[in-house]
Each structure stands twice: as C-alpha cells, then as structure tokens.
C-alpha cells in the first residue's frame, strides 16, 4: 500500500534532496519520468537530453539499490504520460493516492503546474544551495542596488570558505585584478575528464537519436559523467590538473581549445550530482595544500558561492515575468547564424560551432561573443533566452534566465549589471585568437571591412544615450563619441545601419 508519491525531477538527482529526506522507504513510492513536455519546452541540445535521461536512469537504479520503491517512466514506454503532472496522476491512480511530496522545482512553469494540479502536492524548499530564498530576500530587502560582490562576502562569511577569522584569506575579497590573461595555443592542458558510455547510456543515446533527430547539436561522442561517483572524479581531475591556472585564463578564448582551464562541472552541479559546498571545499583544500594560488581558488569559489547563488536569488525574487523583461525595447529576430547559419564573423561562427558540437561554451564566449553581439544588434531578449536555454548542457531557467535577461542583455533594467556588457572588437581581439582569421578587420573602425562589433558598439551607445548617459561608468565612452569628427560618426552609423539592414533581410553578416 503506497501512502505518498515522492517526485524526483531530472535536475534533482541528489541523495540529500529535501523530499527524499522527508520520505519513508516502506510506505512511499518515488516517481521519476522522462516526459515529452520537459524534453521539448525548448528544443534542447541532444546532449543535454541524453545527459539528463542517463543520469536519471542511473540515479533511479541507485535509489532501488538503497531500498526505495521507484516507479520510473521511460520516454518510449507507451504508458508514460507526456507531462510531470500527468505522470503523477497516472501513478496516483495506479496506487490509489493523491498525496505528492516534492522538492520545489527550479522553474516557475513547473512550480505553477504542480500547484495547480488536481492532487494534494506539498512542495519543500530546495536546500541544495548555500543561500535559502528567504535569506536572499532578507539580504536584498531595502538595498538600493543588489551587487553580487556584497552578497558574495556574506556567503564567504557564512561558509567560512577562504576566511581567516573575520578577514578574507590573502587580505582581499576579490583577486580578479590578477586574472584575465589571454592564452596562447602552445600550452598543453589536461582537458576535461571523459567517461565511456555504459549500456544504460548507449540505450539513451539511441533513444535521443531516434526521437530528437532535428534538434540543433551533435550527440556523439558522448563522454559525460552520469553518476555522482563519476562527477566526483571529474571534480578531482579539475582540482588536480586545471585549477591552478583557472584564474589566469578564465576569460581567454582559443579556437583550438574550447575548454582551456574551465572546470566543466556546471552540468553536474545543476543536475544535483555534486553539491556547491563539496566542490568549494575540495577547491579550497588545493589552496591549503599549496597546490593552487589564491587568485585561482578565490576566483573559482566566487563563481559558485557568489554568482551562482546570486543568480538563483534574483530569479525567484523577480518572479515569473522576469523572462519577458525587455528594458531596452529590443525586437530584432534571432538571425540564422545562432543556429549554425553562415556568418563572416569568425568569433560568432566559432562560438556557435562549438556550442553545436559540445553543448558548451564558456562564460566569456556566452557573454562577450554571442551575448554581446545580440545586445549590440538589438536582438529580442526573449528569443535569445530561449536559445541559451536550449543549446547549453547546463541550462535550467533559474540560472540561465538571470544570466541572459539580466547580466548579458540588460533587459531587467540593471538589476544584475551596473552597466551593459558591451564591447567593440578590441576586447575579443585581446582575449582570443579569432580575429586573425576573420573576414572582417578588427582594426578597421569604419568601411565595409570593419568589424561589426566596432560599428554596432557606437551605434548601440548612441541609440540608448538617454538611458545610459547619466551612468558614471559610461560617461567616458560618451565623451569619446562626442569628441569624434562628424564624418567619422556618420560613417560609423551608416556602417551599423547597413549591418542591421542585412540582418533584417536575412543576409549574411
Ligand atoms: P567554470 O568557468 O569552470 O566556472 C565554475 C562554476 O561556476 C561553473 O561550473 C558554474 O557552476 C559557476 N558559474 C560561473 N559563472 C556563473 C554564472 N554567471 N552564473 C551561475 N553560475 C556560474 N551557467 C549555468 O550553469 N547554466 C546556464 O544556463 C548558464 N547560462 C549562461 C548564459 C550567459 C549569457 C552567460 C553569460 C553565462 C551563463 N552561465 C550559465 C554561467 C557560466 O557561463 C557557466 O556556468 C559556465 O560557463 C559553465 O562552465 P564551467 O563549468 O566550465 O564553468
Ligand atoms: C531538462 C529536463 C529534460 C530534458 N527532461 C526531463 C524529464 O524528462 N523529466 C524530468 O523530470 N526532468 C527533465 N528535465 C529537467 C526539468 O526540465 C527541470 O526539473 C525543470 O526545468 C526545473 O528546473
Ligand atoms: Fe569577431 Fe570582429 Fe574579431 Fe571578426 S574581427 S573575429 S567579427 S571581433
């Protein structure tokens, strides 16, 4: 006799999930399901679907080994419902119960579906984070601006990570000043850890190949960790082999090295296979043991206890309409180049090709190449949000939306970013090796050969002058523009208009 159904979603694969802690092995039934609605609310990258399904199947197996009763609906079982709520109702009818216990999902869409379901659903807080949502609201309440840096210091104090008493280790909270070097392609790096697919994963790969043939992205070779044990090995590999230079090359971009010193752990962390604290303690240990410098370790820990926690706090604080914000009134359709269509811009071409092949691009590629171009060209932020949600293996709305709508597109009117993340081609040239093989010239500021980022940068600044001219962090750029000769200004704006016109006509840019 089953008393309650315990829902475990595809990104809730953690032993210490709040709903599991509360559940009873003898009388409760765990429900997990691969359902059409979750697999298609955006056209996810095939690797992401395969990663989620394979990790779900492995987790269900582990739960059974631990003595739980698990009702698992596979995608191609004909009885599996098309939605999470449908699946709960089906299992409820089978076992004559309407009681459901779940950990709160990471997306408003699913929270609302569960709250409105004709079932008796109890939602528990998702406490796999360092900062609870109430704690975040307490921190945010009454502040004029919600800058991540101050929130991050609170998280350092709360966790004790890199703290010496009340003071930050090394005498500074933030060592970014020592980071951000360009990389050269003659450096050998270990690369991320790869895992050979087992039988379960092979079965999932065949399923994804069959059911999602037209989704953007390459499925194979598929070499992800799909269990907690494997994810921990990936963490260990990063800590030992790549962490020490993480800070130095955090912002660098190289054609021949898509991963550089990045950890490739967000996809495991967001599924629940790793916890934020376990990662950060492992990373801190490398510093304590003298194996990694403070700039690398502090920079890394900040991304997780700072940025990641902060993004989640903002997503839930701002509410379901956040993904529809459009403070700059941008309406241009996403051009085909984002889906692998032709472009002459080597940087965009490379970032998108890498995204197609690996479901991965690192932070600076997402922010300063595809994000930067979208913002400069005035692309519709909601379409862009759906693109980012679809194409990356770590994309879940609670973390993707604040990064895209807030940090990258300034569509939330500056809640996250104190100024728009825009740059001309200079920044990309400094941090990457893209420009040397580009059809455009990064040195040209005007003319048909000029890098589109150079033209669109100034055009963006002028178009949004009213909004940004009072921002002290942008004052210098406006005075540079004002000092430019009129004929140069005209050439820049004409060049930008030609590019935007080509985008509108669907022509190659
Ligand atoms: P590393 O460079 O090794 O960083 C370490 C960890 O820090 C990451 O694994 C991640 O968990 C965390 N982290 C770093 N930056 C951020 C950030 N800004 N927000 C939240 N966590 C962060 N991250 C996602 O997890 N899912 C997304 O859908 C996502 N979408 C993004 C969209 C845009 C436009 C931008 C600019 C950033 C986005 N990020 C997203 C943040 C960041 O790009 C990825 O977390 C990172 O690239 C993952 O690769 P990694 O594990 O190798 O990260
Ligand atoms: C991302 C995803 C996919 C592709 N498929 C499933 C699924 O079939 N079943 C499931 O329980 N979860 C899936 N997920 C993860 C959910 O979309 C995720 O739980 C919500 O978006 C909330 O973050
Ligand atoms: Fe990108 Fe401009 Fe460099 Fe070409 S020249 S790679 S478009 S930044």
Coordinates of C-alpha atoms and ligand atoms in Angstrom, one line a residue:
X1 CA 0.0 0.0 0.0
X2 CA 1.5 3.3 -1.1
X3 CA 0.9 6.3 1.1
X4 CA 2.5 9.1 -0.9
X5 CA 4.2 9.7 -4.2
X6 CA 7.7 11.4 -4.0
X7 CA 8.5 13.3 -7.1
X8 CA 12.2 13.4 -8.2
X9 CA 12.8 15.6 -11.2
X10 CA 15.6 15.3 -13.7
X11 CA 17.7 18.0 -12.1
X12 CA 17.0 16.8 -8.5
X13 CA 19.4 13.8 -8.5
X14 CA 20.8 14.3 -5.0
X15 CA 20.8 11.8 -2.2
X16 CA 20.0 14.5 0.3
X17 CA 17.1 16.0 -1.7
X18 CA 14.7 17.5 0.8
X19 CA 11.7 15.4 -0.4
X20 CA 13.8 12.2 0.0
X21 CA 14.9 13.2 3.5
X22 CA 11.2 13.5 4.4
X23 CA 10.1 10.3 2.6
X24 CA 9.5 6.9 4.1
X25 CA 11.1 3.9 2.3
X26 CA 8.4 1.5 3.5
X27 CA 5.3 3.4 2.5
X28 CA 6.2 6.0 -0.2
X29 CA 6.8 5.5 -3.9
X30 CA 9.3 7.5 -5.8
X31 CA 8.1 8.8 -9.2
X32 CA 10.6 9.7 -11.9
X33 CA 9.7 10.1 -15.6
X34 CA 11.2 11.1 -18.9
X35 CA 8.3 13.1 -20.3
X36 CA 7.7 14.9 -23.6
X37 CA 6.9 18.3 -22.1
X38 CA 10.2 18.5 -20.2
X39 CA 12.1 17.2 -23.2
X40 CA 10.6 19.8 -25.5
X41 CA 9.6 23.0 -23.7
X42 CA 12.6 24.3 -25.7
X43 CA 14.4 22.3 -28.4
X44 CA 17.1 21.1 -26.1
X45 CA 20.5 20.1 -27.4
X46 CA 20.5 16.3 -27.8
X47 CA 23.5 16.0 -25.4
X48 CA 21.5 17.7 -22.7
X49 CA 18.5 15.4 -23.1
X50 CA 20.8 12.4 -23.1
X51 CA 22.7 13.6 -20.1
X52 CA 19.5 14.2 -18.1
X53 CA 17.9 10.9 -19.1
X54 CA 21.0 8.8 -18.5
X55 CA 21.7 10.4 -15.1
X56 CA 18.1 10.0 -14.2
X57 CA 18.2 6.2 -15.0
X58 CA 21.4 5.7 -13.0
X59 CA 20.0 7.6 -10.1
X60 CA 16.8 5.6 -10.1
X61 CA 18.9 2.4 -10.1
X62 CA 20.9 3.7 -7.1
X63 CA 17.7 4.5 -5.2
X64 CA 16.4 1.0 -5.8
X65 CA 19.7 -0.5 -4.6
X66 CA 19.2 1.7 -1.5
X67 CA 15.9 0.1 -0.8
X68 CA 13.4 2.6 -2.3
X69 CA 10.4 1.7 -4.4
X70 CA 10.8 3.6 -7.7
X71 CA 8.2 3.9 -10.5
X72 CA 10.3 5.1 -13.5
X73 CA 8.6 6.1 -16.8
X74 CA 10.9 5.8 -19.7
X75 CA 10.4 8.2 -22.7
X76 CA 9.4 5.4 -25.1
X77 CA 7.2 3.4 -22.7
X78 CA 3.8 3.8 -24.3
X79 CA 2.1 4.4 -20.9
X80 CA 4.4 7.2 -19.8
X81 CA 2.5 10.4 -19.7
X82 CA 3.5 13.5 -21.6
X83 CA 3.9 15.7 -18.5
X84 CA 5.1 15.5 -15.0
X85 CA 1.6 16.2 -13.6
X86 CA 0.1 13.6 -16.0
X87 CA 2.7 11.1 -14.7
X88 CA 1.9 11.8 -11.1
X89 CA -1.8 11.4 -11.8
X90 CA -1.2 8.1 -13.6
X91 CA 0.9 6.7 -10.7
X92 CA -1.6 8.1 -8.2
X93 CA -4.5 6.2 -9.9
X94 CA -2.4 3.0 -10.0
X95 CA -1.7 3.3 -6.3
X96 CA -4.9 5.0 -5.1
X97 CA -3.3 8.1 -3.7
X98 CA -3.4 11.8 -4.4
X99 CA -0.7 12.7 -1.9
X100 CA 2.5 14.1 -3.5
X101 CA 5.7 15.3 -1.9
X102 CA 8.2 17.2 -4.0
X103 CA 11.2 19.5 -3.7
X104 CA 10.4 22.8 -5.2
X105 CA 11.3 22.8 -9.0
X106 CA 13.8 25.3 -10.4
X107 CA 11.4 26.9 -12.8
X108 CA 8.2 28.9 -12.3
X109 CA 6.5 26.9 -15.1
X110 CA 6.7 23.7 -13.3
X111 CA 6.0 25.1 -9.8
X112 CA 2.8 26.5 -11.2
X113 CA 1.9 23.2 -12.9
X114 CA 2.4 21.4 -9.6
X115 CA 0.5 24.0 -7.6
X116 CA -2.5 23.8 -10.0
X117 CA -2.5 20.0 -10.3
X118 CA -5.7 18.2 -9.1
X119 CA -3.5 16.4 -6.5
X120 CA -2.5 17.2 -3.0
X121 CA 1.0 18.5 -3.6
X122 CA 3.4 19.6 -0.8
X123 CA 6.4 21.5 -2.0
X124 CA 9.5 21.6 0.2
X125 CA 12.3 24.1 -0.2
X126 CA 15.2 23.1 -2.4
X127 CA 18.0 23.4 0.2
X128 CA 20.8 22.2 -2.1
X129 CA 22.0 25.8 -2.2
X130 CA 24.1 27.7 0.3
X131 CA 21.7 30.6 0.5
X132 CA 18.0 30.0 1.1
X133 CA 15.5 32.1 -0.8
X134 CA 14.3 33.8 2.4
X135 CA 17.9 34.6 3.3
X136 CA 18.4 36.1 -0.1
X137 CA 15.3 38.2 0.3
X138 CA 16.5 39.4 3.7
X139 CA 19.8 40.4 2.2
X140 CA 18.2 42.2 -0.8
X141 CA 15.4 44.0 1.1
X142 CA 15.9 47.7 1.3
X143 CA 19.1 47.8 -0.7
X144 CA 19.3 50.3 -3.5
X145 CA 21.3 48.1 -5.7
X146 CA 21.9 44.3 -5.5
X147 CA 25.5 44.0 -6.4
X148 CA 26.9 40.5 -6.4
X149 CA 30.1 41.4 -4.7
X150 CA 28.5 42.3 -1.4
X151 CA 26.3 39.2 -1.4
X152 CA 29.4 37.1 -2.1
X153 CA 31.1 38.4 1.0
X154 CA 28.1 37.3 3.1
X155 CA 28.4 33.9 1.6
X156 CA 32.2 33.8 2.4
X157 CA 31.3 34.6 6.0
X158 CA 28.5 32.1 6.1
X159 CA 30.5 29.2 4.7
X160 CA 33.9 30.2 6.3
X161 CA 35.5 29.5 2.9
X162 CA 38.8 31.3 2.4
X163 CA 38.3 33.1 5.7
X164 CA 40.9 33.8 8.4
X165 CA 38.8 34.8 11.3
X166 CA 36.6 37.7 10.1
X167 CA 39.1 38.6 7.4
X168 CA 39.3 37.3 3.9
X169 CA 42.3 35.0 3.3
X170 CA 45.1 36.8 1.5
X171 CA 43.9 40.1 2.7
X172 CA 41.4 40.7 -0.2
X173 CA 37.9 39.5 -1.0
X174 CA 38.5 39.5 -4.7
X175 CA 41.6 38.7 -6.7
X176 CA 40.2 39.4 -10.2
X177 CA 42.9 42.1 -10.7
X178 CA 45.4 39.2 -11.1
X179 CA 43.3 37.3 -13.5
X180 CA 42.2 37.5 -17.1
X181 CA 45.2 36.9 -19.3
X182 CA 45.0 36.0 -22.9
X183 CA 46.1 32.4 -23.6
X184 CA 48.4 31.1 -26.3
X185 CA 47.7 27.9 -28.2
X186 CA 51.1 26.3 -27.5
X187 CA 50.1 25.5 -23.9
X188 CA 49.2 21.9 -23.2
X189 CA 46.2 21.4 -20.9
X190 CA 44.8 18.2 -19.5
X191 CA 41.2 18.9 -20.8
X192 CA 38.1 17.7 -19.1
X193 CA 37.7 14.1 -17.9
X194 CA 35.8 11.8 -20.3
X195 CA 33.7 8.8 -19.5
X196 CA 32.9 5.9 -21.8
X197 CA 29.1 5.3 -22.1
X198 CA 27.8 2.2 -20.4
X199 CA 24.9 0.1 -21.6
X200 CA 22.3 2.4 -20.0
X201 CA 23.8 5.5 -21.6
X202 CA 24.1 3.7 -25.0
X203 CA 20.4 2.9 -24.8
X204 CA 19.6 6.5 -24.0
X205 CA 21.8 7.7 -26.9
X206 CA 19.8 5.5 -29.4
X207 CA 16.6 6.9 -27.9
X208 CA 17.6 10.5 -28.3
X209 CA 18.9 9.9 -31.8
X210 CA 15.5 8.4 -32.7
X211 CA 13.2 10.9 -31.0
X212 CA 15.0 14.2 -31.4
X213 CA 16.6 13.9 -34.9
X214 CA 16.2 17.6 -35.8
X215 CA 17.3 19.3 -32.5
X216 CA 20.3 21.5 -33.1
X217 CA 23.5 19.9 -31.9
X218 CA 25.8 16.9 -32.1
X219 CA 25.0 14.0 -29.8
X220 CA 28.2 11.9 -30.2
X221 CA 30.8 11.4 -29.0
X222 CA 29.1 11.5 -25.6
X223 CA 31.5 11.3 -22.7
X224 CA 29.8 12.8 -19.7
X225 CA 29.8 11.6 -16.2
X226 CA 26.3 10.3 -15.4
X227 CA 26.6 9.3 -11.7
X228 CA 27.6 11.0 -8.6
X229 CA 30.8 8.9 -8.4
X230 CA 31.9 9.9 -11.9
X231 CA 31.1 13.5 -11.3
X232 CA 33.3 13.5 -8.2
X233 CA 36.1 12.0 -10.3
X234 CA 35.6 14.9 -12.8
X235 CA 35.9 17.4 -9.9
X236 CA 39.0 15.7 -8.6
X237 CA 40.5 15.8 -12.1
X238 CA 39.8 19.6 -12.4
X239 CA 41.2 20.3 -8.9
X240 CA 44.4 18.5 -9.5
X241 CA 45.1 19.3 -13.2
X242 CA 43.4 22.6 -14.2
X243 CA 42.5 24.7 -11.2
X244 CA 45.9 26.3 -10.6
X245 CA 45.7 28.4 -13.9
X246 CA 41.9 28.8 -13.8
X247 CA 42.2 32.5 -12.7
X248 CA 44.8 33.4 -15.3
X249 CA 42.9 32.1 -18.3
X250 CA 39.4 32.4 -17.1
X251 CA 38.5 35.0 -19.8
X252 CA 40.7 33.7 -22.7
X253 CA 39.3 32.2 -25.9
X254 CA 41.1 30.0 -28.2
X255 CA 39.9 28.3 -31.4
X256 CA 41.9 25.1 -30.8
X257 CA 40.9 24.7 -27.1
X258 CA 37.3 25.0 -26.2
X259 CA 37.7 24.2 -22.5
X260 CA 41.0 25.9 -21.5
X261 CA 41.2 25.8 -17.7
X262 CA 37.4 25.7 -17.2
X263 CA 36.0 23.0 -14.9
X264 CA 33.1 21.6 -17.0
X265 CA 31.2 21.0 -13.8
X266 CA 28.1 23.2 -14.1
X267 CA 26.2 20.4 -15.9
X268 CA 26.7 18.0 -12.9
X269 CA 26.2 20.6 -10.3
X270 CA 22.9 21.7 -11.8
X271 CA 21.7 18.1 -12.0
X272 CA 22.4 17.6 -8.3
X273 CA 25.2 15.1 -8.8
X274 CA 27.6 17.5 -7.0
X275 CA 26.9 20.0 -4.3
X276 CA 28.2 23.6 -4.2
X277 CA 29.8 23.2 -0.8
X278 CA 31.5 19.9 -1.6
X279 CA 33.0 21.5 -4.8
X280 CA 34.2 24.6 -2.9
X281 CA 35.7 22.7 0.0
X282 CA 37.6 20.5 -2.4
X283 CA 38.9 23.6 -4.3
X284 CA 39.8 25.4 -1.1
X285 CA 41.8 22.3 0.0
X286 CA 44.1 22.7 -3.0
X287 CA 45.0 26.2 -1.8
X288 CA 45.5 25.0 1.8
X289 CA 47.8 22.2 0.5
X290 CA 49.8 24.8 -1.5
X291 CA 48.8 23.3 -4.9
X292 CA 46.8 26.3 -6.3
X293 CA 47.3 30.0 -5.9
X294 CA 44.7 32.3 -4.1
X295 CA 43.7 34.1 -7.3
X296 CA 42.6 30.9 -9.0
X297 CA 40.9 29.5 -5.9
X298 CA 39.1 32.7 -4.9
X299 CA 38.0 33.3 -8.5
X300 CA 36.6 29.8 -8.7
X301 CA 34.8 29.8 -5.4
X302 CA 33.3 33.2 -6.2
X303 CA 31.6 31.8 -9.3
X304 CA 29.9 29.2 -7.3
X305 CA 29.0 30.7 -3.9
X306 CA 28.8 34.2 -5.4
X307 CA 27.4 34.3 -8.9
X308 CA 25.5 31.0 -9.0
X309 CA 23.7 31.6 -5.7
X310 CA 23.0 35.2 -6.5
X311 CA 21.5 34.3 -9.9
X312 CA 19.1 31.9 -8.3
X313 CA 18.1 34.5 -5.6
X314 CA 17.3 37.1 -8.3
X315 CA 15.3 34.6 -10.5
X316 CA 13.0 33.7 -7.7
X317 CA 12.8 37.2 -6.2
X318 CA 11.9 38.8 -9.5
X319 CA 9.1 36.3 -10.3
X320 CA 7.7 34.6 -13.4
X321 CA 7.6 37.7 -15.6
X322 CA 11.4 38.1 -15.4
X323 CA 12.0 36.2 -18.6
X324 CA 9.7 38.6 -20.5
X325 CA 11.6 41.8 -19.5
X326 CA 12.8 44.0 -22.3
X327 CA 14.1 47.2 -20.8
X328 CA 15.8 48.3 -24.0
X329 CA 12.9 47.5 -26.2
X330 CA 14.8 45.2 -28.5
X331 CA 12.7 43.3 -31.0
X332 CA 15.0 42.0 -33.8
X333 CA 14.6 38.3 -34.6
X334 CA 17.4 35.9 -33.8
X335 CA 19.4 35.5 -37.0
X336 CA 20.1 32.1 -38.5
X337 CA 23.8 32.3 -37.5
X338 CA 22.7 31.4 -34.0
X339 CA 21.5 28.1 -35.4
X340 CA 24.7 27.4 -37.4
X341 CA 23.7 29.6 -40.4
X342 CA 26.5 31.3 -42.3
X343 CA 28.3 34.3 -40.8
X344 CA 31.5 36.0 -41.7
X345 CA 32.3 36.9 -38.1
X346 CA 34.9 34.3 -37.0
X347 CA 34.1 34.8 -33.3
X348 CA 30.4 34.1 -33.6
X349 CA 31.0 31.3 -36.1
X350 CA 33.4 29.6 -33.7
X351 CA 31.3 30.1 -30.5
X352 CA 28.2 28.7 -32.3
X353 CA 30.0 25.8 -33.9
X354 CA 31.5 24.8 -30.6
X355 CA 28.0 25.1 -29.0
X356 CA 26.6 22.8 -31.7
X357 CA 29.3 20.2 -31.2
X358 CA 29.7 20.3 -27.5
X359 CA 26.6 21.9 -25.9
X360 CA 29.3 24.1 -24.2
X361 CA 30.8 27.5 -24.5
X362 CA 32.5 29.1 -21.5
X363 CA 31.4 32.2 -19.7
X364 CA 33.2 34.8 -21.9
X365 CA 32.1 33.2 -25.1
X366 CA 28.5 33.3 -23.9
X367 CA 28.8 36.9 -22.5
X368 CA 31.2 38.7 -24.8
X369 CA 30.6 37.0 -28.2
X370 CA 27.0 35.7 -28.7
X371 CA 25.6 37.8 -25.9
X372 CA 27.5 40.9 -26.8
X373 CA 26.5 40.7 -30.5
X374 CA 22.9 40.1 -29.6
X375 CA 22.8 43.2 -27.3
X376 CA 24.6 45.4 -29.8
X377 CA 22.3 44.3 -32.6
X378 CA 19.2 44.7 -30.6
X379 CA 18.0 41.1 -30.7
X380 CA 14.8 40.2 -28.9
X381 CA 15.9 39.1 -25.4
X382 CA 13.2 36.5 -25.0
X383 CA 14.2 34.7 -28.2
X384 CA 17.8 34.8 -27.0
X385 CA 16.8 33.4 -23.6
X386 CA 15.1 30.5 -25.3
X387 CA 18.2 29.9 -27.4
X388 CA 20.5 29.8 -24.4
X389 CA 18.0 27.6 -22.5
X390 CA 18.1 25.2 -25.5
X391 CA 21.7 24.9 -26.5
X392 CA 23.8 24.5 -23.3
X393 CA 24.1 21.3 -21.4
X394 CA 23.9 23.2 -18.0
X395 CA 20.8 25.4 -18.9
X396 CA 18.0 25.5 -16.4
X397 CA 15.8 28.6 -16.2
X398 CA 16.7 29.6 -12.7
X399 CA 20.4 30.1 -13.7
X400 CA 20.1 30.7 -17.4
X401 CA 17.5 33.5 -17.3
X402 CA 19.3 35.9 -14.9
X403 CA 22.5 35.4 -16.9
X404 CA 20.8 36.1 -20.2
X405 CA 18.0 38.6 -19.4
X406 CA 20.0 40.3 -16.6
X407 CA 23.7 40.0 -17.0
X408 CA 24.0 39.7 -20.7
X409 CA 21.1 41.7 -22.2
X410 CA 20.4 44.4 -19.5
X411 CA 16.7 43.6 -20.2
X412 CA 16.0 43.7 -16.5
X413 CA 17.0 47.4 -16.4
X414 CA 20.1 47.0 -14.4
X415 CA 19.1 44.7 -11.5
X416 CA 22.2 42.5 -12.2
X417 CA 24.6 44.5 -14.3
X418 CA 25.6 48.0 -13.3
X419 CA 26.2 48.8 -17.0
X420 CA 25.6 46.8 -20.2
X421 CA 28.2 44.2 -21.0
X422 CA 29.1 45.6 -24.5
X423 CA 32.4 45.9 -26.2
X424 CA 33.9 46.6 -29.6
X425 CA 36.0 44.1 -31.4
X426 CA 39.1 45.2 -29.4
X427 CA 38.1 43.2 -26.4
X428 CA 37.6 40.0 -28.4
X429 CA 40.9 40.5 -30.2
X430 CA 42.7 41.0 -26.9
X431 CA 41.3 37.9 -25.3
X432 CA 41.2 35.5 -28.3
X433 CA 42.8 34.3 -31.5
X434 CA 39.6 34.7 -33.5
X435 CA 40.3 37.9 -35.3
X436 CA 43.4 37.0 -37.2
X437 CA 41.4 34.6 -39.5
X438 CA 38.2 36.7 -39.7
X439 CA 36.8 38.1 -43.0
X440 CA 36.4 41.5 -41.1
X441 CA 39.2 43.6 -39.8
X442 CA 39.2 44.3 -36.1
X443 CA 41.5 47.3 -36.7
X444 CA 39.0 49.0 -39.2
X445 CA 36.6 51.2 -37.4
X446 CA 34.6 52.2 -40.5
X447 CA 34.0 50.9 -44.0
X448 CA 32.7 47.6 -45.4
X449 CA 35.6 45.6 -43.9
X450 CA 35.2 47.0 -40.4
X451 CA 34.5 44.5 -37.6
X452 CA 30.7 44.7 -37.0
X453 CA 31.3 44.9 -33.2
X454 CA 33.2 48.2 -33.8
X455 CA 30.3 49.7 -35.7
X456 CA 27.5 48.3 -33.7
X457 CA 29.1 49.3 -30.4
X458 CA 28.9 53.0 -31.1
X459 CA 25.5 52.7 -32.7
X460 CA 24.2 50.9 -29.5
X461 CA 25.7 53.7 -27.3
X462 CA 24.0 56.4 -29.4
X463 CA 20.7 54.6 -29.7
X464 CA 20.5 54.3 -25.9
X465 CA 22.0 57.5 -24.9
X466 CA 19.0 58.7 -23.0
X467 CA 19.1 55.6 -20.7
X468 CA 22.9 55.5 -20.2
X469 CA 24.3 59.0 -20.4
X470 CA 23.8 59.5 -16.6
X471 CA 25.6 56.3 -15.8
X472 CA 29.0 57.4 -14.4
X473 CA 30.6 54.1 -15.6
X474 CA 29.7 55.1 -19.2
X475 CA 30.5 58.8 -19.2
X476 CA 33.9 58.4 -20.6
X477 CA 32.6 56.5 -23.6
X478 CA 30.1 59.2 -24.4
X479 CA 32.7 61.9 -24.2
X480 CA 34.9 59.8 -26.6
X481 CA 32.0 59.7 -29.0
X482 CA 31.3 63.4 -28.6
X483 CA 34.9 64.2 -29.5
X484 CA 34.8 62.2 -32.7
X485 CA 34.7 64.1 -36.0
X486 CA 31.2 64.3 -37.6
X487 CA 32.2 62.5 -40.8
X488 CA 33.6 59.6 -38.7
X489 CA 30.4 59.5 -36.7
X490 CA 28.4 59.4 -39.8
X491 CA 30.5 56.6 -41.3
X492 CA 30.1 54.5 -38.1
X493 CA 26.3 55.0 -38.0
X494 CA 25.9 54.3 -41.8
X495 CA 28.0 51.2 -41.5
X496 CA 26.0 50.0 -38.5
X497 CA 22.7 50.7 -40.3
X498 CA 23.9 48.5 -43.3
X499 CA 24.7 45.6 -41.0
X500 CA 21.3 45.8 -39.2
X501 CA 19.6 46.1 -42.6
X502 CA 21.4 42.9 -43.7
X503 CA 20.3 41.1 -40.6
X504 CA 16.7 42.2 -41.2
X505 CA 16.8 40.9 -44.7
X506 CA 18.3 37.6 -43.6
X507 CA 21.5 38.3 -45.5
X508 CA 24.9 37.0 -44.3
X509 CA 26.7 39.3 -41.8
Ligands
LIG1 P1 33.8 27.4 -14.9 O1 34.3 28.5 -15.7 O2 34.7 26.3 -14.5 O3 33.1 28.1 -13.5 C1 32.9 27.3 -12.4 C2 31.5 27.2 -12.0 O4 31.0 28.5 -11.5 C3 30.5 26.8 -13.0 O5 30.5 25.4 -13.2 C4 29.2 27.3 -12.6 O6 28.5 26.4 -11.7 C5 29.6 28.6 -11.8 N1 29.4 29.8 -12.5 C6 30.3 30.6 -13.1 N2 29.7 31.7 -13.6 C7 28.4 31.6 -13.3 C8 27.3 32.5 -13.5 N3 27.4 33.6 -14.2 N4 26.1 32.1 -13.1 C9 26.0 30.9 -12.4 N5 27.0 30.1 -12.2 C10 28.2 30.4 -12.6 N6 25.6 28.7 -16.1 C11 24.8 27.7 -15.9 O7 25.1 26.9 -15.0 N7 23.7 27.5 -16.7 C12 23.3 28.3 -17.7 O8 22.3 28.1 -18.4 C13 24.1 29.5 -17.9 N8 23.8 30.3 -18.9 C14 24.6 31.4 -19.1 C15 24.2 32.4 -20.1 C16 25.0 33.5 -20.3 C17 24.6 34.5 -21.4 C18 26.1 33.7 -19.5 C19 27.0 34.9 -19.7 C20 26.5 32.8 -18.6 C21 25.7 31.7 -18.3 N9 26.1 30.7 -17.3 C22 25.3 29.6 -17.1 C23 27.2 30.9 -16.5 C24 28.6 30.3 -17.0 O9 28.8 30.7 -18.3 C25 28.5 28.8 -16.8 O10 28.2 28.4 -15.5 C26 29.9 28.2 -17.2 O11 30.3 28.6 -18.4 C27 29.9 26.7 -17.0 O12 31.1 26.1 -17.4 P2 32.1 25.5 -16.4 O13 31.5 24.5 -15.5 O14 33.3 25.1 -17.2 O15 32.4 26.8 -15.6
LIG2 C1 15.8 19.3 -18.7 C2 14.9 18.1 -18.5 C3 14.6 17.2 -19.5 C4 15.3 17.4 -20.9 N1 13.8 16.2 -19.4 C5 13.3 15.9 -18.2 C6 12.4 14.8 -18.0 O1 12.0 14.1 -18.9 N2 11.9 14.6 -16.7 C7 12.3 15.4 -15.7 O2 11.8 15.1 -14.5 N3 13.1 16.4 -15.8 C8 13.6 16.7 -17.0 N4 14.4 17.8 -17.2 C9 14.6 18.7 -16.1 C10 13.4 19.6 -15.8 O3 13.1 20.3 -17.0 C11 13.7 20.6 -14.7 O4 13.4 19.9 -13.5 C12 12.9 21.8 -14.7 O5 13.2 22.6 -15.8 C13 13.1 22.7 -13.4 O6 14.5 23.1 -13.3
LIG3 FE1 34.8 38.9 -34.3 FE2 35.3 41.4 -35.2 FE3 37.3 39.8 -34.4 FE4 35.9 39.2 -36.6 S1 37.2 41.0 -36.3 S2 36.5 37.8 -35.0 S3 33.8 39.9 -36.1 S4 35.7 40.6 -33.1

